[in-house]
Coordinates of N, CA and C and ligand atoms in Angstrom, one line a residue:
M1069 N 79.3 106.0 127.0 CA 79.5 107.0 125.6 C 80.8 106.4 125.2
R1070 N 80.7 106.1 123.4 CA 81.9 105.7 122.6 C 82.8 107.1 121.6
V1071 N 83.5 107.0 122.2 CA 84.6 107.9 122.1 C 85.5 108.4 121.4
I1072 N 86.0 108.4 119.7 CA 87.5 107.9 119.4 C 88.3 109.3 118.9
L1073 N 89.6 108.8 119.6 CA 90.3 110.6 119.3 C 91.7 109.8 118.3
I1074 N 91.3 111.2 117.5 CA 92.3 111.2 116.4 C 93.1 112.3 116.7
G1075 N 94.5 112.2 115.0 CA 95.4 113.1 115.3 C 96.8 112.8 115.7
P1076 N 97.5 113.8 115.0 CA 98.8 113.0 114.2 C 99.3 112.7 115.3
P1077 N 100.8 111.7 115.2 CA 102.0 111.6 116.2 C 102.2 113.2 117.2
G1078 N 101.7 112.7 118.2 CA 102.2 113.7 119.8 C 101.4 115.0 120.0
A1079 N 100.2 114.3 119.4 CA 99.4 115.6 118.6 C 98.7 115.9 120.8
G1080 N 98.9 114.2 121.6 CA 98.6 114.6 122.6 C 97.0 113.3 123.0
K1081 N 96.7 112.5 122.4 CA 96.0 111.7 122.6 C 95.9 111.0 123.7
G1082 N 97.0 110.5 124.0 CA 97.3 109.2 125.3 C 97.6 110.8 126.7
T1083 N 97.8 112.0 126.3 CA 97.6 112.5 127.5 C 96.2 112.9 128.3
Q1084 N 95.4 113.4 127.0 CA 94.5 113.5 127.3 C 93.1 112.8 127.7
A1085 N 93.5 111.3 127.0 CA 92.6 110.2 127.0 C 93.3 109.9 128.9
K1086 N 94.2 109.9 129.7 CA 94.9 109.4 130.3 C 93.9 110.5 131.4
R1087 N 93.8 112.0 130.5 CA 93.2 112.8 132.1 C 91.9 112.7 131.7
I1088 N 91.0 112.3 131.1 CA 89.4 112.8 130.6 C 88.8 110.8 130.8
R1089 N 90.1 109.7 130.8 CA 89.0 108.8 131.1 C 88.3 108.2 131.8
K1090 N 88.6 109.4 133.8 CA 88.2 109.1 134.4 C 86.7 109.9 134.6
R1091 N 87.1 111.3 134.3 CA 85.6 111.8 134.2 C 84.3 110.7 133.6
L1092 N 84.8 110.6 132.3 CA 83.8 109.7 131.5 C 83.3 108.6 131.8
R1093 N 84.5 107.9 133.0 CA 84.7 106.2 133.4 C 83.9 105.4 131.9
I1094 N 85.2 106.1 131.6 CA 85.1 104.8 130.4 C 86.2 104.2 130.1
P1095 N 87.1 103.2 129.2 CA 88.5 102.3 129.3 C 88.6 103.0 127.9
H1096 N 90.2 103.1 128.3 CA 91.0 103.9 127.4 C 92.0 102.6 126.6
I1097 N 91.6 102.8 125.1 CA 92.2 101.8 124.5 C 93.2 102.2 123.7
A1098 N 94.0 102.7 123.6 CA 94.9 102.3 122.7 C 95.4 101.1 122.6
S1099 N 95.8 101.7 120.8 CA 96.2 100.6 120.4 C 97.4 100.3 119.6
G1100 N 98.0 102.0 119.7 CA 99.7 101.8 119.8 C 100.7 101.3 120.9
D1101 N 99.9 101.6 122.6 CA 99.9 101.2 123.8 C 100.0 99.2 123.9
M1102 N 98.9 98.7 123.0 CA 98.1 97.4 122.9 C 100.0 96.7 122.3
L1103 N 99.9 97.2 121.3 CA 101.2 96.8 119.9 C 102.1 96.8 121.0
R1104 N 102.8 98.3 121.5 CA 104.0 98.2 122.1 C 104.4 96.3 123.4
E1105 N 103.3 96.3 124.1 CA 103.2 95.2 125.1 C 103.2 94.3 123.9
A1106 N 102.5 94.0 123.2 CA 102.9 93.1 122.4 C 104.2 92.2 121.8
V1107 N 105.1 93.6 121.6 CA 106.3 93.7 121.2 C 107.1 93.2 122.6
S1108 N 106.8 93.7 123.7 CA 107.8 93.9 124.7 C 107.5 92.2 125.4
A1109 N 106.4 91.8 124.8 CA 106.2 90.3 125.3 C 106.5 89.3 123.7
S1110 N 107.0 89.5 122.8 CA 107.4 88.8 121.8 C 106.6 87.7 121.3
T1111 N 105.1 88.7 121.5 CA 103.7 87.2 121.4 C 104.1 87.3 119.4
P1112 N 103.1 86.8 118.4 CA 103.3 86.5 116.9 C 103.0 87.9 116.7
L1113 N 101.9 88.0 117.8 CA 101.1 90.0 116.9 C 102.7 90.5 117.0
G1114 N 103.0 90.5 118.2 CA 103.9 91.7 118.5 C 105.5 91.2 117.4
Q1115 N 105.6 90.2 116.6 CA 107.3 89.9 116.2 C 106.5 91.3 115.0
Q1116 N 105.5 90.5 114.4 CA 104.8 90.9 112.8 C 104.8 92.5 113.0
A1117 N 104.1 92.9 114.5 CA 104.0 94.4 114.2 C 104.6 95.3 114.5
E1118 N 105.8 95.1 115.1 CA 107.0 95.7 115.2 C 107.8 95.8 113.8
I1119 N 107.4 95.3 112.6 CA 108.7 95.0 111.6 C 107.9 96.5 110.7
Y1120 N 106.5 97.3 111.4 CA 106.1 98.5 110.8 C 106.3 99.6 111.6
M1121 N 105.9 99.3 113.1 CA 106.5 99.9 113.9 C 108.2 100.8 113.9
K1122 N 108.0 100.2 113.9 CA 110.0 101.0 113.8 C 110.5 101.5 112.6
K1123 N 109.8 101.3 111.9 CA 109.5 102.6 110.6 C 109.2 103.4 110.2
G1124 N 107.5 103.2 111.4 CA 106.9 104.3 111.5 C 105.8 104.0 110.6
E1125 N 105.8 103.3 110.1 CA 104.3 102.4 108.9 C 103.4 102.0 109.8
L1126 N 102.3 102.1 109.3 CA 100.9 101.3 109.8 C 101.1 100.3 110.0
V1127 N 100.4 99.3 110.7 CA 100.7 97.9 110.7 C 99.2 97.5 110.3
P1128 N 98.9 96.5 109.6 CA 98.3 96.4 108.7 C 96.7 95.9 109.2
D1129 N 95.5 96.7 108.3 CA 94.5 96.8 108.7 C 94.0 95.7 109.5
N1130 N 93.8 94.3 108.7 CA 93.5 93.5 109.6 C 94.2 93.5 111.1
V1131 N 95.6 93.2 111.4 CA 95.6 93.2 112.1 C 95.2 93.4 113.9
V1132 N 95.5 94.7 113.2 CA 94.8 95.8 113.9 C 93.7 96.1 114.6
T1133 N 92.6 96.0 113.4 CA 90.9 95.7 113.6 C 91.0 94.8 114.3
E1134 N 91.1 92.9 114.1 CA 90.9 92.2 114.6 C 90.8 92.3 115.9
M1135 N 92.4 93.1 117.1 CA 93.7 93.0 117.9 C 92.0 94.1 119.1
I1136 N 91.3 95.2 118.0 CA 90.4 95.9 118.6 C 89.1 95.5 118.5
M1137 N 89.0 94.9 117.9 CA 87.8 94.3 117.9 C 87.1 93.5 119.3
E1138 N 88.0 92.8 119.2 CA 88.4 91.5 120.3 C 88.7 92.1 122.0
R1139 N 89.6 93.4 122.0 CA 88.9 93.9 123.3 C 87.8 95.4 123.1
I1140 N 87.1 94.9 122.6 CA 85.4 96.1 122.9 C 84.6 95.4 123.5
S1141 N 84.8 94.0 122.4 CA 83.5 93.1 122.8 C 84.3 92.9 124.2
R1142 N 84.8 92.9 125.5 CA 85.0 92.2 126.4 C 83.7 93.2 127.1
P1143 N 83.0 92.5 128.3 CA 82.3 93.5 128.9 C 82.3 94.9 130.0
E1144 N 83.6 95.2 130.0 CA 83.5 96.3 130.7 C 83.2 97.4 129.4
C1145 N 83.3 96.8 128.4 CA 83.1 98.1 127.5 C 81.7 98.0 127.0
E1146 N 80.8 97.7 127.2 CA 79.6 97.3 127.4 C 79.1 99.0 127.1
D1147 N 79.6 99.3 128.3 CA 79.0 100.8 128.1 C 79.6 101.9 127.5
G1148 N 80.3 101.9 126.8 CA 81.3 102.5 125.6 C 83.3 102.3 126.1
F1149 N 83.6 103.3 125.5 CA 84.7 103.4 125.5 C 85.7 104.4 124.4
L1150 N 86.7 104.6 124.5 CA 87.5 106.0 125.0 C 88.8 105.4 123.9
L1151 N 88.4 105.3 122.5 CA 89.3 104.8 121.5 C 91.0 105.9 121.1
D1152 N 91.7 105.1 120.9 CA 93.1 105.9 121.3 C 93.5 105.7 120.2
G1153 N 93.7 106.3 118.5 CA 95.1 106.1 117.7 C 94.4 104.8 116.8
F1154 N 93.0 104.5 117.1 CA 92.6 103.3 116.5 C 91.2 104.1 116.3
P1155 N 90.0 104.3 115.1 CA 91.0 103.4 113.4 C 91.9 104.4 113.5
R1156 N 92.5 104.1 112.6 CA 93.5 104.7 111.3 C 93.3 104.9 109.8
T1157 N 92.8 104.2 109.3 CA 93.0 104.2 108.6 C 90.8 104.4 107.7
L1158 N 90.8 104.4 106.5 CA 88.8 104.6 106.3 C 88.5 103.2 107.0
Q1159 N 89.6 102.0 106.3 CA 88.9 100.5 105.8 C 88.5 100.5 107.1
Q1160 N 89.8 101.3 108.6 CA 89.3 100.8 109.6 C 88.0 100.9 110.5
A1161 N 88.0 102.5 110.3 CA 86.6 102.9 110.7 C 85.7 102.5 109.7
K1162 N 85.5 101.9 108.8 CA 84.2 101.1 108.0 C 84.1 100.0 109.0
A1163 N 85.2 98.8 109.0 CA 85.1 97.8 110.4 C 84.1 97.8 111.2
L1164 N 85.0 99.3 112.1 CA 84.1 99.0 113.3 C 83.4 100.1 113.4
H1165 N 82.7 100.4 112.3 CA 80.9 101.0 112.5 C 79.9 100.2 111.5
K1166 N 80.9 98.6 111.3 CA 79.9 98.0 111.0 C 80.1 96.8 111.9
A1167 N 81.1 96.1 112.6 CA 80.9 95.6 113.5 C 79.9 96.3 114.8
L1168 N 80.1 97.5 115.8 CA 78.8 98.4 116.0 C 77.9 98.4 115.6
A1169 N 77.3 98.6 114.5 CA 76.2 98.6 113.2 C 75.3 96.8 114.1
R1170 N 76.5 96.2 114.1 CA 75.7 94.8 114.2 C 75.0 94.3 115.8
S1171 N 75.7 95.5 117.0 CA 74.9 95.4 117.7 C 74.1 96.7 118.1
D1172 N 73.9 97.3 117.4 CA 73.4 98.0 116.8 C 73.8 99.3 117.9
V1173 N 75.2 99.6 118.0 CA 75.3 100.9 118.8 C 76.0 101.8 117.7
H1174 N 76.5 102.6 118.5 CA 76.9 103.5 117.2 C 78.4 104.5 117.9
I1175 N 79.2 105.2 117.5 CA 80.2 106.1 118.0 C 79.2 107.5 118.3
D1176 N 80.3 108.2 119.5 CA 78.9 109.4 119.5 C 79.8 110.1 119.0
H1177 N 80.9 110.5 119.8 CA 82.0 111.8 119.5 C 83.1 111.2 118.7
V1178 N 83.9 112.0 117.8 CA 85.7 112.0 117.0 C 86.2 112.4 117.3
L1179 N 86.9 112.5 118.4 CA 87.7 114.3 117.6 C 88.8 113.9 117.7
H1180 N 88.8 115.0 117.2 CA 90.9 115.2 115.9 C 91.2 115.8 116.6
V1181 N 92.4 116.4 117.0 CA 93.3 116.9 118.0 C 94.4 117.4 117.3
K1182 N 93.9 119.2 116.4 CA 95.0 119.9 115.6 C 96.1 120.1 116.2
V1183 N 97.1 119.4 115.7 CA 98.3 119.6 116.1 C 99.8 120.8 115.2
P1184 N 100.2 121.6 114.0 CA 100.8 121.9 113.3 C 102.5 120.9 113.3
D1185 N 102.6 120.5 111.9 CA 103.9 119.2 111.8 C 104.9 119.9 112.9
E1186 N 105.2 121.6 112.6 CA 106.5 121.4 113.4 C 106.0 121.1 115.1
E1187 N 104.7 121.2 115.5 CA 105.7 121.3 117.1 C 105.4 119.8 117.6
I1188 N 104.6 119.3 116.3 CA 105.2 117.6 116.6 C 106.4 117.3 116.9
I1189 N 107.3 117.5 115.9 CA 108.7 117.5 116.1 C 108.8 117.5 117.5
I1190 N 109.1 118.3 117.7 CA 109.4 119.1 118.8 C 109.1 118.7 119.8
R1191 N 108.4 118.1 120.2 CA 107.0 117.6 121.4 C 107.5 116.5 121.6
S1192 N 107.3 115.2 120.2 CA 107.5 114.2 120.5 C 108.8 114.0 120.5
T1193 N 109.9 114.9 120.2 CA 111.4 114.2 120.6 C 111.9 114.6 122.0
A1194 N 111.2 114.9 122.9 CA 110.9 116.0 123.8 C 110.1 114.7 125.0
R1195 N 109.4 113.9 124.6 CA 108.7 113.3 125.2 C 109.7 112.3 126.0
R1196 N 109.0 111.4 127.1 CA 109.5 110.8 127.9 C 108.4 110.4 129.6
M1197 N 108.3 108.2 129.3 CA 107.3 107.6 129.5 C 107.7 107.0 130.6
D1198 N 107.4 107.1 132.5 CA 106.9 106.5 133.4 C 107.2 104.8 133.4
P1199 N 108.4 104.1 132.7 CA 107.6 103.0 133.3 C 107.3 102.2 133.9
V1200 N 106.6 102.6 135.8 CA 106.2 102.0 136.3 C 104.6 102.8 136.8
T1201 N 104.9 104.2 136.4 CA 103.2 104.3 136.3 C 102.4 104.7 134.9
G1202 N 103.4 104.2 134.0 CA 102.7 104.4 132.7 C 102.0 106.7 132.5
R1203 N 102.5 107.0 133.1 CA 102.7 108.4 133.5 C 103.2 109.0 132.1
I1204 N 102.5 110.3 130.5 CA 103.9 110.9 130.0 C 104.7 111.6 129.8
Y1205 N 105.1 112.4 130.6 CA 106.2 113.4 131.0 C 106.9 114.2 129.8
N1206 N 107.2 115.7 129.8 CA 107.9 116.1 128.5 C 108.4 116.9 129.1
L1207 N 110.3 117.0 128.5 CA 111.7 117.3 129.0 C 110.7 118.7 129.0
K1208 N 110.4 119.4 128.2 CA 109.7 120.7 127.7 C 108.4 121.5 128.4
S1209 N 107.5 120.8 127.9 CA 106.4 121.5 128.7 C 105.7 120.9 129.5
D1210 N 106.1 119.4 130.5 CA 105.7 118.8 131.3 C 106.3 117.7 132.0
P1211 N 107.7 118.3 132.3 CA 108.6 118.0 132.9 C 108.4 117.0 134.7
P1212 N 109.5 116.0 134.4 CA 109.3 114.8 135.3 C 110.0 115.8 136.7
P1213 N 109.2 115.1 137.6 CA 109.8 115.2 138.8 C 112.1 114.3 138.6
K1214 N 112.7 115.8 139.4 CA 114.1 115.1 139.3 C 113.9 113.6 139.9
A1215 N 113.7 113.3 140.6 CA 113.7 111.9 141.1 C 114.0 110.5 140.7
I1216 N 112.4 111.1 139.4 CA 112.6 109.8 139.2 C 112.9 110.0 137.4
I1217 N 113.8 110.7 136.8 CA 114.2 110.5 135.5 C 115.5 109.9 134.9
E1218 N 115.4 109.2 136.0 CA 116.7 108.9 135.4 C 116.0 106.8 135.3
R1219 N 115.1 107.3 135.7 CA 114.4 105.7 135.1 C 113.1 105.6 134.1
L1220 N 112.9 107.1 133.8 CA 112.1 107.4 132.4 C 112.6 107.0 131.0
I1221 N 111.8 106.7 130.3 CA 112.5 105.7 129.1 C 111.8 107.0 128.0
Q1222 N 112.5 106.8 126.7 CA 112.3 107.1 125.9 C 112.0 105.9 124.2
R1223 N 111.0 106.5 123.5 CA 109.5 105.7 122.9 C 111.4 104.9 121.6
S1224 N 110.8 104.0 121.2 CA 111.5 104.0 119.8 C 111.5 104.3 118.8
D1225 N 110.5 105.0 118.5 CA 110.0 105.4 117.6 C 109.7 106.6 117.5
D1226 N 110.7 107.3 118.5 CA 110.2 108.7 118.6 C 111.7 109.6 118.2
N1227 N 112.3 109.4 117.2 CA 113.7 110.0 116.3 C 113.5 110.3 115.7
E1228 N 113.7 111.4 115.1 CA 113.1 112.7 114.0 C 112.6 111.8 112.8
T1229 N 113.5 110.8 112.3 CA 113.3 109.7 111.2 C 112.1 108.9 110.6
T1230 N 112.5 108.5 112.1 CA 111.0 107.7 111.7 C 109.6 108.8 112.2
L1231 N 109.6 109.7 112.7 CA 108.4 110.6 113.0 C 108.1 111.2 112.1
R1232 N 108.7 111.3 110.9 CA 108.5 112.1 110.1 C 107.3 111.4 108.9
N1233 N 108.2 109.9 109.1 CA 107.3 108.5 108.6 C 106.1 108.7 109.1
R1234 N 106.6 108.5 110.6 CA 104.8 108.5 110.9 C 103.9 109.5 110.8
L1235 N 104.7 110.8 110.4 CA 103.5 111.7 110.4 C 102.8 111.9 108.8
A1236 N 103.9 111.6 108.3 CA 103.3 111.1 106.3 C 102.2 110.4 106.6
A1237 N 102.8 108.7 107.4 CA 101.6 108.5 107.3 C 100.3 108.8 107.9
F1238 N 100.0 109.6 109.0 CA 99.2 110.3 108.8 C 97.9 110.7 108.2
H1239 N 99.1 112.1 107.2 CA 98.1 112.6 106.2 C 98.0 112.2 105.3
R1240 N 98.5 110.4 104.6 CA 98.4 109.9 103.6 C 96.8 108.7 103.8
Q1241 N 97.2 108.2 105.2 CA 96.0 106.9 105.2 C 94.8 107.6 105.9
T1242 N 95.2 108.0 107.7 CA 94.5 108.7 108.0 C 93.3 110.1 108.0
E1243 N 93.9 111.1 107.5 CA 93.0 112.3 106.8 C 92.3 112.2 106.1
P1244 N 92.6 111.0 105.0 CA 91.2 110.9 104.4 C 90.0 109.8 104.8
M1245 N 90.4 109.5 105.6 CA 88.8 109.0 107.1 C 88.0 109.8 107.3
I1246 N 88.9 111.0 107.8 CA 88.1 112.3 107.9 C 86.6 112.7 108.1
P1247 N 86.6 112.2 106.2 CA 85.3 112.7 106.1 C 84.2 111.8 105.7
F1248 N 84.8 110.1 106.4 CA 83.8 109.8 106.7 C 82.9 110.2 108.0
Y1249 N 83.7 110.7 109.0 CA 82.8 110.4 109.6 C 82.4 111.6 109.8
E1250 N 82.5 112.8 108.4 CA 82.7 113.9 108.9 C 80.7 114.0 108.3
K1251 N 80.8 113.1 107.6 CA 79.1 113.1 107.0 C 78.0 112.0 108.0
Q1252 N 78.3 112.1 108.8 CA 77.6 111.3 110.4 C 77.5 112.8 111.4
G1253 N 78.1 113.2 110.9 CA 78.3 114.3 111.9 C 78.5 114.9 113.2
I1254 N 80.2 114.3 112.8 CA 79.8 113.5 114.7 C 81.6 113.7 114.7
I1255 N 82.2 114.6 113.6 CA 83.5 115.1 114.5 C 83.3 116.4 114.9
R1256 N 84.4 116.7 116.1 CA 84.7 117.7 116.2 C 85.8 118.3 116.8
R1257 N 86.9 119.0 116.0 CA 87.2 119.7 116.0 C 88.5 120.5 116.6
I1258 N 89.0 119.8 118.1 CA 89.9 120.1 118.8 C 91.6 120.8 118.4
F1259 N 91.5 122.2 118.8 CA 92.6 123.0 118.8 C 93.6 122.5 119.8
G1260 N 94.4 121.6 119.3 CA 96.0 120.8 120.3 C 96.7 121.9 121.3
L1261 N 97.3 123.5 120.5 CA 97.6 124.2 121.1 C 97.3 124.7 122.5
G1262 N 98.6 124.9 123.6 CA 98.3 125.5 124.8 C 97.9 124.3 126.4
T1263 N 98.2 125.0 126.8 CA 98.4 123.8 128.1 C 97.5 122.5 128.0
L1264 N 97.8 121.6 129.0 CA 97.0 120.3 129.1 C 95.8 120.7 129.3
E1265 N 95.5 121.5 130.2 CA 93.9 121.8 130.6 C 93.8 122.8 130.2
E1266 N 93.6 123.2 129.5 CA 93.3 124.5 128.5 C 92.7 123.0 127.3
V1267 N 93.5 122.0 127.0 CA 93.3 121.5 125.8 C 92.0 120.2 126.4
E1268 N 92.5 120.4 127.1 CA 90.9 119.3 127.8 C 90.1 120.3 128.5
C1269 N 89.9 121.4 128.9 CA 88.7 121.7 128.6 C 87.7 121.8 127.1
R1270 N 88.6 121.7 126.5 CA 88.3 122.5 125.1 C 87.5 120.7 124.9
I1271 N 88.2 119.6 125.5 CA 87.6 118.4 125.1 C 87.2 117.9 125.5
L1272 N 86.4 118.7 126.6 CA 84.8 118.3 127.6 C 83.8 119.5 127.0
S1273 N 84.2 120.1 126.5 CA 83.4 121.5 125.9 C 83.0 120.5 124.8
A1274 N 83.1 120.3 124.0 CA 82.7 118.9 122.7 C 82.6 118.0 123.2
L1275 N 82.9 117.8 124.1 CA 81.9 116.3 124.5 C 80.3 116.5 125.3
R1276 N 80.3 117.6 125.4 CA 78.6 118.4 126.5 C 78.1 118.6 125.2
Ligands
LIG754 P1 100.8 104.9 118.2 O1 101.0 104.8 119.7 O2 99.2 105.7 118.6 O3 101.9 106.6 117.8 P2 101.4 108.1 117.7 O4 99.5 108.4 117.2 O5 101.5 108.3 116.7 O6 100.5 108.9 118.9 P3 100.8 109.3 120.2 O7 101.5 108.5 121.3 O8 103.4 109.4 119.5 O9 101.3 110.9 120.5 P4 100.4 110.9 121.6 O10 99.0 112.2 120.7 O11 99.0 109.9 122.4 O12 100.7 112.0 122.1 P5 101.3 112.3 123.5 O13 100.1 112.2 124.1 O14 102.2 111.2 124.5 O15 101.0 104.1 117.5 C1 102.5 104.0 117.0 C2 102.1 102.9 116.2 O16 101.4 101.3 116.3 C3 102.3 103.5 115.4 O17 103.0 103.9 114.5 C4 101.9 102.3 114.0 O18 102.9 101.8 113.4 C5 101.3 101.3 115.2 N1 100.0 101.4 115.1 C6 99.2 102.3 116.6 N2 97.5 101.9 115.8 C7 97.9 101.6 114.3 C8 96.3 101.8 113.5 N3 95.1 102.0 114.4 N4 96.2 100.7 112.2 C9 97.8 100.4 112.4 N5 98.5 100.6 113.1 C10 98.7 101.4 114.0 O19 101.6 113.4 123.6 C11 103.4 114.1 123.0 C12 103.8 114.9 124.3 O20 104.0 116.2 123.4 C13 104.2 114.1 125.1 O21 105.8 114.3 125.8 C14 103.4 115.6 126.0 O22 103.7 115.6 127.6 C15 103.5 116.0 125.1 N6 102.2 117.2 125.3 C16 100.7 116.5 125.5 N7 100.1 118.1 125.2 C17 100.4 118.9 125.0 C18 100.6 120.1 124.8 N8 98.9 120.5 125.0 N9 101.2 120.9 125.2 C19 102.4 121.0 124.7 N10 103.4 119.5 124.7 C20 102.2 118.5 125.1
LIG755 MG1 99.6 108.0 121.9

């Protein structure tokens, strides 16, 4: 199964992808995580991406598209994948479509997780990540155990100014991509408020 998760920053894409990937038995490919790894390793790609990520802007289409195409061409993605954060522009969506069509495969579902802007700011500023396990926590809605609180890190783009830019980029550059998938009849809207379990249930029933 080939699935795309789209939604504004902090919609819960990463959180839900980690919950459902085992059930679907497909690899979770998160463009943001891959870019952050490249930034940490200071690769040429990371150095280029960092300039945009710091400001909350999208990294140029060709850079991200090339990175994802290489990843999904690997043997472990042959039976499917769960894309989180890619595509994010109409140009990226078209490039993905074209590449898959060459192998005579297609996207099965596009899950659009909908969360109001006010909730995004609350969620994202309280997000923390465990660098040891990669687990995402939230100081308010999903608090970490006290024993590990010291080692948790906050993403540098989770400050209010950068977040507002990321949110604006979503509305300006990502939302216009939605009609492309609407025309194909594969978009499923997921109400993103509620407990993690409730949102997961909605996603799983949309995939059935
Ligand atoms: P990326 O890492 O993809 O960030 P994003 O899309 O802004 O999304 P987030 O990871 O912030 O949110 P999420 O939806 O995964 O939410 P999470 O599950 O963590 O991209 C970062 C940057 O990389 C971009 O700004 C851009 O520069 C670049 N980039 C990446 N892909 C690109 C592309 N394709 N093209 C160009 N540039 C690209 O949850 C958030 C918080 O909420 C957590 O604390 C969680 O615990 C909590 N939470 C989750 N669900 C709930 C719930 N139901 N109730 C309450 N709290 C909840
Ligand atoms: Mg994420």
